[in-house]
Short mmCIF file of C-alpha atoms in Angstrom, two decimals:
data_model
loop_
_atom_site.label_atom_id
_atom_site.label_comp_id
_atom_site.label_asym_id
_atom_site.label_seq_id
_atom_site.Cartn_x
_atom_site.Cartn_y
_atom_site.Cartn_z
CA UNK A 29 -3.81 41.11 18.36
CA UNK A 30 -3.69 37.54 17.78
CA UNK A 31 -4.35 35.99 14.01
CA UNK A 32 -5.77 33.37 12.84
CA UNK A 33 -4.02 30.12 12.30
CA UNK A 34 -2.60 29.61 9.00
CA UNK A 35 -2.52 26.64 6.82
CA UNK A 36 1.19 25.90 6.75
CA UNK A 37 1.35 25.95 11.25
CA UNK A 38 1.33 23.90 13.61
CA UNK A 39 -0.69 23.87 16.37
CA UNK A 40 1.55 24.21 18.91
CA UNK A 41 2.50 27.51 17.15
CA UNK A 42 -1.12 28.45 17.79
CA UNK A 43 -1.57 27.09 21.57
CA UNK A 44 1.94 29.65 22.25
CA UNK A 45 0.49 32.73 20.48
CA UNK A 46 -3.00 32.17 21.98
CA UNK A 47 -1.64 31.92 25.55
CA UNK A 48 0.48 34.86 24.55
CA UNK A 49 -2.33 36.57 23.86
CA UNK A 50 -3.91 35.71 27.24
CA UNK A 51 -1.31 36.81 29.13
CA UNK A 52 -1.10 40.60 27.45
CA UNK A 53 -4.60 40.93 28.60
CA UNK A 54 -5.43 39.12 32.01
CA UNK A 55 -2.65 38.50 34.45
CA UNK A 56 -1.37 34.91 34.74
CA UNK A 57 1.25 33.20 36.63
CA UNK A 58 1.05 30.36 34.33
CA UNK A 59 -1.22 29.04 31.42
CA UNK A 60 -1.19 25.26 30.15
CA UNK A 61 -3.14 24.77 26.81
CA UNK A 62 -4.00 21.17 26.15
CA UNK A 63 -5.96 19.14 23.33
CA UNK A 64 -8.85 16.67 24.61
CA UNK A 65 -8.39 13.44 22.55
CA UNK A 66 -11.63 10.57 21.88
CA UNK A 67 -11.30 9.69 25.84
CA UNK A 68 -11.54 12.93 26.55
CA UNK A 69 -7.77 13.00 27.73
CA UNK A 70 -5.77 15.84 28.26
CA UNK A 71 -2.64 15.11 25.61
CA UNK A 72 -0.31 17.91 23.57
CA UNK A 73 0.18 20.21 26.05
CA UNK A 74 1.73 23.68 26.00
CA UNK A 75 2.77 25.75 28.49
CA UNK A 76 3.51 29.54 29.09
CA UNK A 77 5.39 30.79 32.20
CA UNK A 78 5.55 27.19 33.23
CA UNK A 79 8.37 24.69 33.19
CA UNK A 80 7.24 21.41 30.90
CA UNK A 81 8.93 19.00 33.85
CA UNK A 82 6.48 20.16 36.09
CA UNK A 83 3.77 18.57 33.95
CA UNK A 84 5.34 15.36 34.28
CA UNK A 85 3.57 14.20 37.83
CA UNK A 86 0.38 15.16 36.30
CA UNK A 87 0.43 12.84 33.82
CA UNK A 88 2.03 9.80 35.70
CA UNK A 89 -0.85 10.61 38.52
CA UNK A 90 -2.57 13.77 39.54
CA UNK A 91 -4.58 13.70 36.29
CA UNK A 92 -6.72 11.46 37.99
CA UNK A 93 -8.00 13.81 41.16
CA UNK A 94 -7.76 17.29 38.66
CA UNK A 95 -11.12 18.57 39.12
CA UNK A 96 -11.15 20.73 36.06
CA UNK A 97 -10.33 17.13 34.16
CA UNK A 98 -12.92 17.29 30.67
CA UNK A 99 -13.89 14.07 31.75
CA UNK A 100 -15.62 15.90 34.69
CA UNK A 101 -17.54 17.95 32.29
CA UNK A 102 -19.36 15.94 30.17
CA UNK A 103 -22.93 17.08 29.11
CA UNK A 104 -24.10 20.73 28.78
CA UNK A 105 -21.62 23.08 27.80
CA UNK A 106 -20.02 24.78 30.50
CA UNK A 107 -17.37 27.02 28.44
CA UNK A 108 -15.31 28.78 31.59
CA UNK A 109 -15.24 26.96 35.06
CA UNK A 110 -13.60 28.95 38.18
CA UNK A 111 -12.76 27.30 40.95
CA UNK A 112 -15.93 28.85 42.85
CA UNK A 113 -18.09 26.52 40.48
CA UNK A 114 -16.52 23.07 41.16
CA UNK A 115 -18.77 21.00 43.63
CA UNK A 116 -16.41 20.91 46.66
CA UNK A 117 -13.71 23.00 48.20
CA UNK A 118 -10.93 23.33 45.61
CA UNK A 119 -7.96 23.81 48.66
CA UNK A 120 -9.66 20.80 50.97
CA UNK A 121 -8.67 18.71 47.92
CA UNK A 122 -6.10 16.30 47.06
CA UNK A 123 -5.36 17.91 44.16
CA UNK A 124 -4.83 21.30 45.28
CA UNK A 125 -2.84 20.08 48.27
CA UNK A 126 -0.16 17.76 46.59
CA UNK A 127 -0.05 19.38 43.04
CA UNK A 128 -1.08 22.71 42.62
CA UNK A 129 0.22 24.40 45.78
CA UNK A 130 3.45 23.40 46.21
CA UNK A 131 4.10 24.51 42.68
CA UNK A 132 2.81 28.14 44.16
CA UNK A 133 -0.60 27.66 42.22
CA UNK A 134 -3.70 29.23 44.29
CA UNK A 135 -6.47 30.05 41.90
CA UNK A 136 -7.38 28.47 38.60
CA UNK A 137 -9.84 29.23 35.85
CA UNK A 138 -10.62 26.56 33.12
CA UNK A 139 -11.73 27.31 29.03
CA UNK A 140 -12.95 24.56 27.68
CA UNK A 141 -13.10 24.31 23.87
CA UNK A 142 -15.86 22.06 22.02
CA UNK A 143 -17.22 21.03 19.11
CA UNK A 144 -20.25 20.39 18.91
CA UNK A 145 -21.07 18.62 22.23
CA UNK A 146 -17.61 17.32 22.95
CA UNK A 147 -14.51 19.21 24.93
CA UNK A 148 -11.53 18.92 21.72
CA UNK A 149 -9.22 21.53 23.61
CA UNK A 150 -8.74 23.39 27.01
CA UNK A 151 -6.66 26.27 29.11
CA UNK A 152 -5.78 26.20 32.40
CA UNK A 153 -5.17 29.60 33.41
CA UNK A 154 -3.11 29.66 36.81
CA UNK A 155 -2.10 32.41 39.67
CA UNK A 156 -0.84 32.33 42.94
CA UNK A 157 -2.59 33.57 46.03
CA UNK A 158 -0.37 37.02 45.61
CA UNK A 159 -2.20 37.73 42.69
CA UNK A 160 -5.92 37.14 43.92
CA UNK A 161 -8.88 35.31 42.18
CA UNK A 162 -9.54 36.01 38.87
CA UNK A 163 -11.83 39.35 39.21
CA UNK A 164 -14.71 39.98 37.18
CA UNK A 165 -13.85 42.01 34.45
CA UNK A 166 -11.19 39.67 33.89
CA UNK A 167 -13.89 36.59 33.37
CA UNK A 168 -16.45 38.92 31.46
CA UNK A 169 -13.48 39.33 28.98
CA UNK A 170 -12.47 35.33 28.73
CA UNK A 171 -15.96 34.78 28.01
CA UNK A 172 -15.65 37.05 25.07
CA UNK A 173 -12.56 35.75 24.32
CA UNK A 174 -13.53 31.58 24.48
CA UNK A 175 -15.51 31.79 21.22
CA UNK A 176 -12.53 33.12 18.51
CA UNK A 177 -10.39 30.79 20.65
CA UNK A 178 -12.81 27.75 19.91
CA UNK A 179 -13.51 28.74 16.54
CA UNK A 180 -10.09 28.94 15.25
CA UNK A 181 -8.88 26.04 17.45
CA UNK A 182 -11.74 23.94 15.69
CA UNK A 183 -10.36 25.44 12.36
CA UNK A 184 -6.90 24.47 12.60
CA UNK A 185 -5.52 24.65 15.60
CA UNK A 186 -6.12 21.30 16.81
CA UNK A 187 -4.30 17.72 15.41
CA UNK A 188 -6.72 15.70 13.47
CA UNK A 189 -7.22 12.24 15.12
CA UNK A 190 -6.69 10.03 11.57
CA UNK A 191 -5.45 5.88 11.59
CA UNK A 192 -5.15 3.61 8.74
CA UNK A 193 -5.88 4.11 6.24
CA UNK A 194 -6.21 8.34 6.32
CA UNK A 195 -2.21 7.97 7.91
CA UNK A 196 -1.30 5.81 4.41
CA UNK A 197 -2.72 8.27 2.12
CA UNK A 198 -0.25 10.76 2.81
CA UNK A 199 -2.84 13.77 3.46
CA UNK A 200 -1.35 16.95 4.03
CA UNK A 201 -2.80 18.36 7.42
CA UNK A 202 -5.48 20.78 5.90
CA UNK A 203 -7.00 17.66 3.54
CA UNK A 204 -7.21 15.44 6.74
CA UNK A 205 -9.08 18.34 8.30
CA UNK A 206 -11.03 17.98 5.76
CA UNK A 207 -11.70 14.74 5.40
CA UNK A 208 -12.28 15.06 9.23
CA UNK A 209 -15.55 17.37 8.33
CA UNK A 210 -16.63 15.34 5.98
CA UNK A 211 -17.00 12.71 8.08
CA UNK A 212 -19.43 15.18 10.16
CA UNK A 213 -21.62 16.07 7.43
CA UNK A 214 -20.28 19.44 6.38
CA UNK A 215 -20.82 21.05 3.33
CA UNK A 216 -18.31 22.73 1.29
CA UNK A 217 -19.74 26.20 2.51
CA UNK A 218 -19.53 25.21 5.83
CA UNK A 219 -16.11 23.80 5.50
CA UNK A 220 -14.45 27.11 3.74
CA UNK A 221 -15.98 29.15 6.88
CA UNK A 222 -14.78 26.24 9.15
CA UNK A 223 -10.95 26.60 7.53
CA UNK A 224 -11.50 30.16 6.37
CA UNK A 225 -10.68 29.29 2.65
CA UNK A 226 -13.11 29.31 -0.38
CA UNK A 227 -15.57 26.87 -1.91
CA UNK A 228 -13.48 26.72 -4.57
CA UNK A 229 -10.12 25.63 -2.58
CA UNK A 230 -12.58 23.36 -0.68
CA UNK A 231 -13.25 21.36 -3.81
CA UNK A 232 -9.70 21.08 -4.96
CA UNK A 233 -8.79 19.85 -1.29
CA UNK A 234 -11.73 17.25 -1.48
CA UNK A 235 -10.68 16.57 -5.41
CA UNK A 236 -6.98 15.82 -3.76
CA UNK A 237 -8.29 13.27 -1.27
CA UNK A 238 -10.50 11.47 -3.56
CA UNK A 239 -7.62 10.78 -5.73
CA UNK A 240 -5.21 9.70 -2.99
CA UNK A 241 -8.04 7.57 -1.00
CA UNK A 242 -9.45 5.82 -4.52
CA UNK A 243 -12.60 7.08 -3.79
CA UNK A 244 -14.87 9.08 -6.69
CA UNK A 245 -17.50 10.33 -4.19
CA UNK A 246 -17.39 11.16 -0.15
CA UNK A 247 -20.14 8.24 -0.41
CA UNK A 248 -17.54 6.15 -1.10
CA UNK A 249 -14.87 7.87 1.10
CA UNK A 250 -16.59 7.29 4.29
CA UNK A 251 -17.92 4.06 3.94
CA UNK A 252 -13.47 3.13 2.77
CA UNK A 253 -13.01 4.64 6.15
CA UNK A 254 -15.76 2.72 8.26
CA UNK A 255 -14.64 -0.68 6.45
CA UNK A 256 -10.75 0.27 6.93
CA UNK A 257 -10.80 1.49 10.58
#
């Protein structure tokens, strides 16, 4: 069984025990896990059963014809995406034809993770024609599967986009997750479920970042933030 992230982790240490996970369960010939950044780029990517140099021509080019790129999915939330639900014939394309099949790649099902309305994280779960589309059982149980894997990639799993002055304060990574929920209106019940820790270690994280940002109230915090960059 997989566990939940812990405080002291990194995320790539969750992306390889997630996709480890994955793997146990529904037969892959390759998984890539990926973070979405602000412009809804694929960036931080982790693979399973897949050599990292063969992500380098997707990033110098193919990137731009993937048809499972988050930028594609913008709007209503469309958690798991086969191949059968993209809008044109997945082997007619580009794509398919000059990246994913010569590297033996046939069928591909997407999880996209959110929060709130926007795509933060992703998996690309691959196989080759050998092993068949995805059947499904297999899809019934991804579904089940996306929301723990959202949930704890919102939690910690995921880097915390913070510039000046949140990278001068010198946050440790579970304060600038908080500071990052802050700045989306959460209470300190809803960040202890968010970061499964208490109220009370809530308040001493947001007690810590008022004294390094200079800040008595998160009045005060976000409007340092909004004036700062």
């Amino acid at each position: 069984m997989m566990r939940l992230l812990s405080e002291n982790e990194a995320p790539g240490d969750f992306k390889a025990e997630a996709m480890t996970f994955l793997a146990n369960v529904v037969d892959c010939s390759g998984i890539v896990f990926y973070s979405v950044d602000a412009r809804l780029n694929a960036v931080d990517h982790a693979f399973h059963r897949i050599r990292p140099v063969e992500n380098r021509s997707y990033t110098a080019h193919y990137h731009r014809l993937d048809p499972f790129h988050p930028r594609r999915f913008v709007g209503p939330r469309r958690p798991l995406v086969t191949v059968r639900d993209l809008p044109e014939r997945y082997e007619r394309g580009e794509y398919y034809r000059r990246f994913m099949a010569p590297l033996g790649f046939r069928h591909e099902t997407e999880l996209y993770l959110y929060s709130g309305a926007r795509i933060v994280g992703g998996l690309s779960l691959l196989r080759t024609a050998e092993l068949g589309e995805f059947t499904p059982s297999e899809l019934a149980f991804l579904n089940k599967a996306h929301a723990f894997l959202e949930h704890t990639f919102q939690a910690g799993g995921r880097p915390v986009e913070t510039g000046p002055p949140v990278a001068e304060w010198g946050l440790t990574p579970r304060e600038r997750e908080v500071v990052r929920l802050l700045c989306e209106g959460a209470a300190n019940a809803e960040i202890g479920a968010a970061l499964f820790i208490s109220v009370t270690t809530v308040k001493t994280h947001v007690q810590h970042v008022f004294e390094k940002a200079g800040v008595r109230s998160r009045t005060q915090l976000i409007a340092r933030l909004r004036e700062e960059g």
